[in-house]
């Protein structure tokens, strides 16, 4: 037991490294998909619609599969399910380098939907490894890895795309994940069970066994799990906030490279410059994410989440008024500092709300709602951008973020 107490930090740091690799493999490719679509022959007048559907289809498949992966993690082990996600993602990216048409890229994104699930699995494992009093810190460190990857990915993707083309970005991402699979499997421990965690954290006895037939029992159907989750009002609120947060992110993300191109007035070097601007937003998040977790631990996660939504909303609206890439990049930096705060706070709220023997499935459901936001966001963005242009998206998403801040603050007052 003493060894388990002292090794939790090693496992948290390993999960942070894994998150960094998976995030960088994602952000070195996905933000540039509109540019890749143009390279593959998509019509420029329809690229916003294409982008919306190419982004959304991965989230749709991932949303369907998330409860399945969460349930399998509770039944067969979280570590092996994390390995499943890394290996499948590596294969997907390697396949992406071979596509020759927008339709091929669409198929690649469908396959990528089945490869999803590492981030919620990392959060689940992090909540298992972390002592109860250190959950905010542990999840903050894991998200630090995520945001470091978010910084590195666009920079690498922009440079690789600039030097040798987008196709080679896919090969680099896939190769990095093959290396990560070996590192993950041989360094990370198997997370403790609910009973082991209860004893380690100093409880007098293991966590009580779930009532037979309840959603806390291991052998339950996905429908039973969903019904159980929706019977918990606080859990429903958290799932709604996770959905809304990713909805906003995926309204903006598919269109940022196109908007930066319009600010530049040229497609020349747009991938390189976009990479640095994306990286600046990620850098600011990396600098702040652990502080958001600590702040939430001290002041309350609902209060912290409201602050994060409010700040992100203000800087999103401000981006609408930016008329050059330098101002836009600076606003992205400050936006990233606030928006990143939504991740560790919602994760910590979920970890504190879900019963210990339901956590894998709770994070699986959270991934479903996260992915559903990724389905709705890009499709909505594609149609809005086709109708009125990309710039108004900043006003719309900023307004949504400010509304979420008000909703969380009001809910916090009711909880007190």
Coordinates of C-alpha atoms in Angstrom, one line a residue:
X1 CA 0.0 0.0 0.0
X2 CA 2.9 2.4 0.8
X3 CA 4.4 1.7 -2.6
X4 CA 1.0 2.6 -4.2
X5 CA 0.8 5.8 -2.2
X6 CA 4.2 6.9 -3.4
X7 CA 3.8 5.9 -7.1
X8 CA 0.7 7.8 -8.0
X9 CA 2.6 10.8 -9.1
X10 CA 4.7 8.7 -11.5
X11 CA 1.5 7.4 -13.1
X12 CA 0.0 10.9 -13.3
X13 CA 3.1 12.2 -15.0
X14 CA 3.1 9.3 -17.4
X15 CA -0.6 10.0 -18.3
X16 CA 0.4 13.6 -18.9
X17 CA 3.1 12.5 -21.3
X18 CA 0.6 10.3 -23.1
X19 CA -1.9 13.1 -23.3
X20 CA 0.8 15.3 -24.7
X21 CA 1.6 12.8 -27.5
X22 CA -2.0 12.1 -28.4
X23 CA -2.9 15.8 -28.3
X24 CA 0.1 16.9 -30.5
X25 CA -0.7 14.2 -33.0
X26 CA -4.2 15.6 -33.2
X27 CA -3.4 19.3 -33.3
X28 CA -0.6 18.9 -35.9
X29 CA -3.2 17.7 -38.3
X30 CA -6.8 18.4 -37.5
X31 CA -6.7 22.3 -37.5
X32 CA -5.3 22.2 -41.0
X33 CA -7.9 19.8 -42.5
X34 CA -9.6 22.7 -44.5
X35 CA -6.2 23.4 -46.1
X36 CA -5.7 19.6 -46.8
X37 CA -9.2 19.4 -48.3
X38 CA -8.2 22.2 -50.8
X39 CA -5.0 20.3 -51.5
X40 CA -7.1 17.1 -52.2
X41 CA -9.3 19.0 -54.7
X42 CA -12.2 20.3 -52.7
X43 CA -13.9 23.4 -54.3
X44 CA -13.0 26.6 -52.5
X45 CA -16.6 27.8 -52.4
X46 CA -17.7 24.6 -50.6
X47 CA -14.7 24.0 -48.3
X48 CA -16.5 25.3 -45.2
X49 CA -19.3 22.7 -45.7
X50 CA -16.8 20.0 -46.4
X51 CA -14.8 20.9 -43.3
X52 CA -17.9 20.8 -41.1
X53 CA -18.8 17.3 -42.1
X54 CA -15.2 16.0 -42.1
X55 CA -14.8 17.3 -38.6
X56 CA -18.2 16.2 -37.4
X57 CA -18.2 12.5 -38.5
X58 CA -15.3 11.6 -36.2
X59 CA -17.2 13.0 -33.2
X60 CA -20.4 11.2 -34.2
X61 CA -18.8 7.8 -34.3
X62 CA -16.8 8.6 -31.1
X63 CA -20.1 9.6 -29.3
X64 CA -21.7 6.3 -30.2
X65 CA -18.7 4.3 -29.1
X66 CA -17.7 6.2 -25.9
X67 CA -20.2 4.4 -23.6
X68 CA -19.0 1.1 -25.0
X69 CA -15.3 1.9 -24.3
X70 CA -16.2 3.1 -20.8
X71 CA -18.2 0.0 -20.0
X72 CA -15.4 -2.2 -21.4
X73 CA -12.9 -0.3 -19.3
X74 CA -14.8 -1.0 -16.1
X75 CA -15.2 -4.7 -17.1
X76 CA -11.8 -5.5 -18.6
X77 CA -9.3 -2.9 -17.3
X78 CA -8.6 0.8 -18.0
X79 CA -5.0 0.3 -19.1
X80 CA -5.7 -2.0 -21.9
X81 CA -8.5 0.3 -23.2
X82 CA -6.1 3.2 -23.3
X83 CA -3.7 1.0 -25.3
X84 CA -6.5 0.2 -27.7
X85 CA -7.1 3.9 -28.3
X86 CA -3.4 4.7 -28.9
X87 CA -2.8 1.8 -31.4
X88 CA -5.9 2.5 -33.4
X89 CA -5.1 6.2 -33.6
X90 CA -1.6 5.5 -34.9
X91 CA -3.0 3.3 -37.6
X92 CA -5.6 5.9 -38.5
X93 CA -3.1 8.7 -39.0
X94 CA -0.8 6.4 -41.1
X95 CA -3.8 5.7 -43.3
X96 CA -4.5 9.4 -43.6
X97 CA -1.3 10.0 -45.5
X98 CA -2.5 7.7 -48.3
X99 CA -5.8 9.4 -49.1
X100 CA -6.1 11.1 -52.5
X101 CA -9.5 12.8 -52.3
X102 CA -11.9 14.6 -50.0
X103 CA -14.0 11.3 -49.9
X104 CA -10.9 9.4 -48.7
X105 CA -10.3 11.9 -46.0
X106 CA -13.9 11.5 -44.9
X107 CA -13.5 7.7 -44.6
X108 CA -10.3 8.3 -42.6
X109 CA -12.2 10.5 -40.2
X110 CA -14.9 7.8 -39.8
X111 CA -12.2 5.3 -38.8
X112 CA -10.7 7.8 -36.4
X113 CA -14.0 7.9 -34.6
X114 CA -13.5 4.3 -33.6
X115 CA -9.9 5.2 -32.4
X116 CA -11.2 7.8 -30.0
X117 CA -11.3 7.6 -26.2
X118 CA -7.9 8.1 -24.8
X119 CA -8.4 11.5 -23.1
X120 CA -11.5 10.4 -21.0
X121 CA -9.7 7.1 -20.2
X122 CA -6.7 9.1 -19.0
X123 CA -9.0 11.2 -16.9
X124 CA -10.6 8.1 -15.4
X125 CA -7.2 6.6 -14.7
X126 CA -6.0 9.9 -13.2
X127 CA -9.0 10.0 -10.8
X128 CA -8.2 6.4 -9.8
X129 CA -4.4 7.1 -9.2
X130 CA -4.9 10.4 -7.4
X131 CA -5.6 10.5 -3.7
X132 CA -9.1 12.0 -3.0
X133 CA -7.6 15.3 -1.7
X134 CA -5.3 15.6 -4.7
X135 CA -7.8 15.0 -7.6
X136 CA -7.7 18.7 -8.7
X137 CA -4.0 18.6 -8.8
X138 CA -3.7 15.2 -10.5
X139 CA -6.2 16.1 -13.2
X140 CA -4.6 19.5 -13.7
X141 CA -1.2 17.8 -14.4
X142 CA -2.8 15.4 -16.9
X143 CA -4.4 18.4 -18.6
X144 CA -1.1 20.2 -18.6
X145 CA 0.2 17.3 -20.8
X146 CA -2.8 17.8 -23.0
X147 CA -2.2 21.5 -23.4
X148 CA 1.6 21.1 -24.0
X149 CA 0.7 18.7 -26.8
X150 CA -1.8 21.3 -28.1
X151 CA 1.1 23.8 -28.2
X152 CA 3.6 21.5 -29.8
X153 CA 1.2 19.9 -32.4
X154 CA 0.3 23.0 -34.5
X155 CA 3.9 24.2 -34.5
X156 CA 5.2 20.8 -35.7
X157 CA 2.2 20.4 -38.1
X158 CA 2.7 23.9 -39.6
X159 CA 6.5 23.3 -40.1
X160 CA 6.1 19.8 -41.5
X161 CA 3.3 21.0 -43.8
X162 CA 5.4 24.0 -44.9
X163 CA 8.5 22.0 -45.6
X164 CA 7.3 18.7 -47.0
X165 CA 3.5 18.8 -47.3
X166 CA 0.5 17.8 -45.3
X167 CA 0.7 14.1 -46.1
X168 CA 4.0 13.8 -44.2
X169 CA 2.3 15.3 -41.2
X170 CA 0.1 12.2 -41.0
X171 CA 3.1 9.9 -41.1
X172 CA 5.0 11.8 -38.4
X173 CA 1.9 11.7 -36.1
X174 CA 1.4 8.0 -36.7
X175 CA 5.0 7.2 -36.0
X176 CA 5.0 9.2 -32.8
X177 CA 2.0 7.2 -31.5
X178 CA 3.6 3.9 -32.3
X179 CA 6.5 4.9 -30.0
X180 CA 4.0 6.1 -27.4
X181 CA 2.3 2.7 -27.4
X182 CA 5.5 1.0 -26.2
X183 CA 6.2 3.7 -23.6
X184 CA 2.7 3.6 -22.2
X185 CA 2.5 -0.2 -21.9
X186 CA 5.8 -0.7 -20.1
X187 CA 5.8 2.4 -17.8
X188 CA 2.2 2.9 -16.6
X189 CA 0.7 0.8 -13.8
X190 CA -2.8 -0.7 -13.8
X191 CA -5.1 1.7 -11.9
X192 CA -6.3 0.6 -8.5
X193 CA -9.8 -0.7 -8.1
X194 CA -12.5 1.3 -6.2
X195 CA -11.8 -0.9 -3.1
X196 CA -8.0 -0.5 -3.4
X197 CA -8.4 3.3 -3.8
X198 CA -10.7 3.5 -0.8
X199 CA -8.2 1.7 1.4
X200 CA -5.3 3.7 0.1
X201 CA -7.0 7.0 0.8
X202 CA -7.4 6.1 4.4
X203 CA -11.1 5.0 4.6
X204 CA -11.9 2.6 7.3
X205 CA -13.3 0.0 4.9
X206 CA -13.5 -0.6 1.2
X207 CA -16.2 1.2 -0.9
X208 CA -19.5 -0.7 -0.4
X209 CA -20.6 -3.1 -3.1
X210 CA -23.3 -1.8 -5.4
X211 CA -26.9 -2.9 -5.0
X212 CA -27.6 -5.7 -7.3
X213 CA -29.2 -4.6 -10.5
X214 CA -28.1 -0.9 -10.1
X215 CA -25.9 1.0 -12.5
X216 CA -23.1 0.7 -10.0
X217 CA -22.9 -3.0 -10.6
X218 CA -20.4 -4.0 -13.2
X219 CA -22.7 -6.2 -15.4
X220 CA -25.3 -3.6 -16.6
X221 CA -26.5 -2.5 -20.0
X222 CA -25.6 0.8 -21.5
X223 CA -29.2 1.8 -21.4
X224 CA -29.2 1.1 -17.6
X225 CA -26.1 3.2 -17.2
X226 CA -27.6 6.1 -19.1
X227 CA -30.8 5.9 -17.0
X228 CA -28.8 5.8 -13.8
X229 CA -26.7 8.9 -14.9
X230 CA -29.8 10.9 -15.8
X231 CA -31.2 10.2 -12.4
X232 CA -28.4 12.2 -10.9
X233 CA -29.2 15.9 -11.4
X234 CA -25.7 17.2 -10.8
X235 CA -24.2 14.7 -13.2
X236 CA -26.7 15.8 -15.9
X237 CA -25.6 19.4 -15.4
X238 CA -21.9 18.5 -15.8
X239 CA -22.6 16.5 -18.9
X240 CA -24.5 19.5 -20.4
X241 CA -21.5 21.7 -19.7
X242 CA -19.1 19.3 -21.3
X243 CA -21.3 19.2 -24.4
X244 CA -21.6 22.9 -24.6
X245 CA -17.9 23.5 -24.1
X246 CA -16.9 21.3 -27.0
X247 CA -19.7 22.6 -29.1
X248 CA -18.2 26.1 -28.8
X249 CA -14.7 24.8 -29.5
X250 CA -15.8 23.0 -32.6
X251 CA -17.7 25.9 -34.0
X252 CA -14.5 27.8 -34.1
X253 CA -11.7 25.3 -34.7
X254 CA -12.6 24.1 -38.2
X255 CA -12.7 27.7 -39.4
X256 CA -9.7 29.3 -37.7
X257 CA -7.2 28.5 -40.5
X258 CA -9.6 29.9 -43.1
X259 CA -10.1 33.0 -41.0
X260 CA -6.4 33.5 -40.6
X261 CA -6.0 33.2 -44.3
X262 CA -8.6 35.9 -44.8
X263 CA -6.7 38.2 -42.4
X264 CA -3.5 37.6 -44.3
X265 CA -5.2 38.1 -47.6
X266 CA -3.3 35.2 -49.1
X267 CA -2.9 31.4 -48.8
X268 CA 0.9 31.7 -48.9
X269 CA 2.4 30.4 -45.6
X270 CA -1.0 30.2 -44.0
X271 CA -0.4 26.7 -42.5
X272 CA 2.9 28.0 -40.9
X273 CA 1.3 31.1 -39.5
X274 CA -1.8 29.3 -38.4
X275 CA 0.4 26.8 -36.6
X276 CA 2.1 29.5 -34.6
X277 CA -1.2 31.1 -33.7
X278 CA -2.8 27.8 -32.6
X279 CA 0.4 27.1 -30.7
X280 CA 0.1 30.5 -28.8
X281 CA -3.4 29.6 -27.6
X282 CA -2.2 26.2 -26.5
X283 CA 0.9 27.7 -24.8
X284 CA -1.2 30.0 -22.7
X285 CA -3.4 27.1 -21.7
X286 CA -0.3 25.0 -20.7
X287 CA 0.9 27.8 -18.5
X288 CA -2.5 28.1 -16.7
X289 CA -4.2 24.7 -16.6
X290 CA -2.5 23.4 -13.3
X291 CA -3.4 26.8 -11.7
X292 CA -7.1 26.3 -12.7
X293 CA -7.1 22.9 -11.0
X294 CA -5.6 24.3 -7.8
X295 CA -7.9 27.4 -7.8
X296 CA -10.9 25.1 -8.2
X297 CA -9.7 23.0 -5.3
X298 CA -9.5 26.1 -3.0
X299 CA -12.5 28.2 -4.2
X300 CA -14.9 25.6 -5.6
X301 CA -15.0 24.1 -9.1
X302 CA -18.4 25.7 -10.0
X303 CA -17.1 29.2 -9.2
X304 CA -13.9 28.5 -11.1
X305 CA -15.8 27.1 -14.1
X306 CA -18.0 30.3 -14.3
X307 CA -14.8 32.5 -14.3
X308 CA -13.3 30.3 -17.1
X309 CA -16.4 30.6 -19.3
X310 CA -16.7 34.3 -18.7
X311 CA -13.1 35.1 -19.6
X312 CA -13.2 32.9 -22.7
X313 CA -16.4 34.5 -23.9
X314 CA -15.0 38.1 -23.6
X315 CA -11.8 37.2 -25.6
X316 CA -13.8 35.3 -28.2
X317 CA -16.0 38.3 -28.9
X318 CA -12.9 40.5 -29.1
X319 CA -11.5 38.3 -31.9
X320 CA -14.3 39.4 -34.1
X321 CA -12.9 42.9 -34.1
X322 CA -9.3 41.9 -34.8
X323 CA -8.2 43.1 -38.3
X324 CA -4.6 41.7 -38.4
X325 CA -3.0 38.4 -37.4
X326 CA -0.9 40.0 -34.7
X327 CA -3.9 41.2 -32.7
X328 CA -5.8 38.0 -33.5
X329 CA -2.9 35.9 -32.2
X330 CA -2.7 37.9 -29.0
X331 CA -6.4 37.5 -28.4
X332 CA -6.1 33.7 -29.0
X333 CA -3.4 33.7 -26.3
X334 CA -5.7 35.2 -23.7
X335 CA -8.6 33.1 -24.9
X336 CA -6.6 30.0 -24.3
X337 CA -5.8 31.0 -20.7
X338 CA -9.4 31.0 -19.8
X339 CA -10.9 28.3 -22.1
X340 CA -8.5 25.7 -20.8
X341 CA -9.9 26.2 -17.3
X342 CA -13.1 24.5 -18.4
X343 CA -11.3 21.1 -18.8
X344 CA -9.9 20.3 -15.3
X345 CA -12.9 21.8 -13.6
X346 CA -15.5 19.8 -15.4
X347 CA -13.3 16.7 -15.0
X348 CA -12.9 17.3 -11.2
X349 CA -16.7 17.9 -10.9
X350 CA -17.4 14.6 -12.7
X351 CA -14.8 12.7 -10.5
X352 CA -16.4 14.0 -7.3
X353 CA -20.0 13.4 -8.5
X354 CA -19.8 9.9 -9.9
X355 CA -19.6 6.9 -7.6
X356 CA -16.1 5.2 -7.6
X357 CA -17.5 2.0 -9.2
X358 CA -19.2 4.0 -11.9
X359 CA -16.3 6.3 -12.8
X360 CA -15.2 4.5 -16.0
X361 CA -18.8 4.6 -17.3
X362 CA -19.3 8.2 -16.1
X363 CA -16.2 9.4 -18.0
X364 CA -17.4 7.3 -21.0
X365 CA -20.7 9.1 -20.9
X366 CA -18.9 12.4 -20.6
X367 CA -16.9 11.5 -23.7
X368 CA -20.2 10.9 -25.5
X369 CA -21.5 14.3 -24.6
X370 CA -18.1 15.8 -25.5
X371 CA -18.2 14.1 -28.9
X372 CA -21.8 15.2 -29.5
X373 CA -20.6 18.7 -29.1
X374 CA -18.0 17.9 -31.7
X375 CA -20.8 16.6 -34.0
X376 CA -23.1 19.6 -33.8
X377 CA -20.4 22.4 -33.7
X378 CA -18.6 21.9 -37.0
X379 CA -21.7 21.2 -39.0
X380 CA -23.4 24.3 -37.5
X381 CA -20.2 26.3 -38.2
X382 CA -20.1 25.1 -41.8
X383 CA -23.6 26.3 -42.6
X384 CA -23.3 29.6 -40.7
X385 CA -19.9 30.4 -42.4
X386 CA -21.4 29.5 -45.8
X387 CA -24.3 31.9 -45.2
X388 CA -22.7 34.9 -43.5
X389 CA -19.0 34.3 -43.4
X390 CA -16.5 33.1 -40.8
X391 CA -16.1 36.3 -38.7
X392 CA -19.6 36.3 -37.2
X393 CA -18.9 32.9 -35.6
X394 CA -16.8 34.7 -33.0
X395 CA -19.8 36.8 -31.8
X396 CA -22.0 33.8 -31.7
X397 CA -19.6 31.5 -29.8
X398 CA -18.6 34.4 -27.4
X399 CA -22.3 34.9 -26.6
X400 CA -22.7 31.2 -25.9
X401 CA -19.7 31.2 -23.5
X402 CA -21.0 34.2 -21.6
X403 CA -24.4 32.5 -21.3
X404 CA -22.7 29.4 -19.9
X405 CA -20.9 31.5 -17.3
X406 CA -24.2 32.9 -16.1
X407 CA -25.8 29.5 -16.0
X408 CA -23.0 28.0 -13.9
X409 CA -23.0 30.9 -11.5
X410 CA -26.7 30.6 -11.0
X411 CA -26.5 26.9 -10.5
X412 CA -23.7 27.4 -8.0
X413 CA -26.0 29.7 -6.0
X414 CA -28.7 27.1 -5.9
X415 CA -26.2 24.4 -4.7
X416 CA -25.1 26.6 -1.7

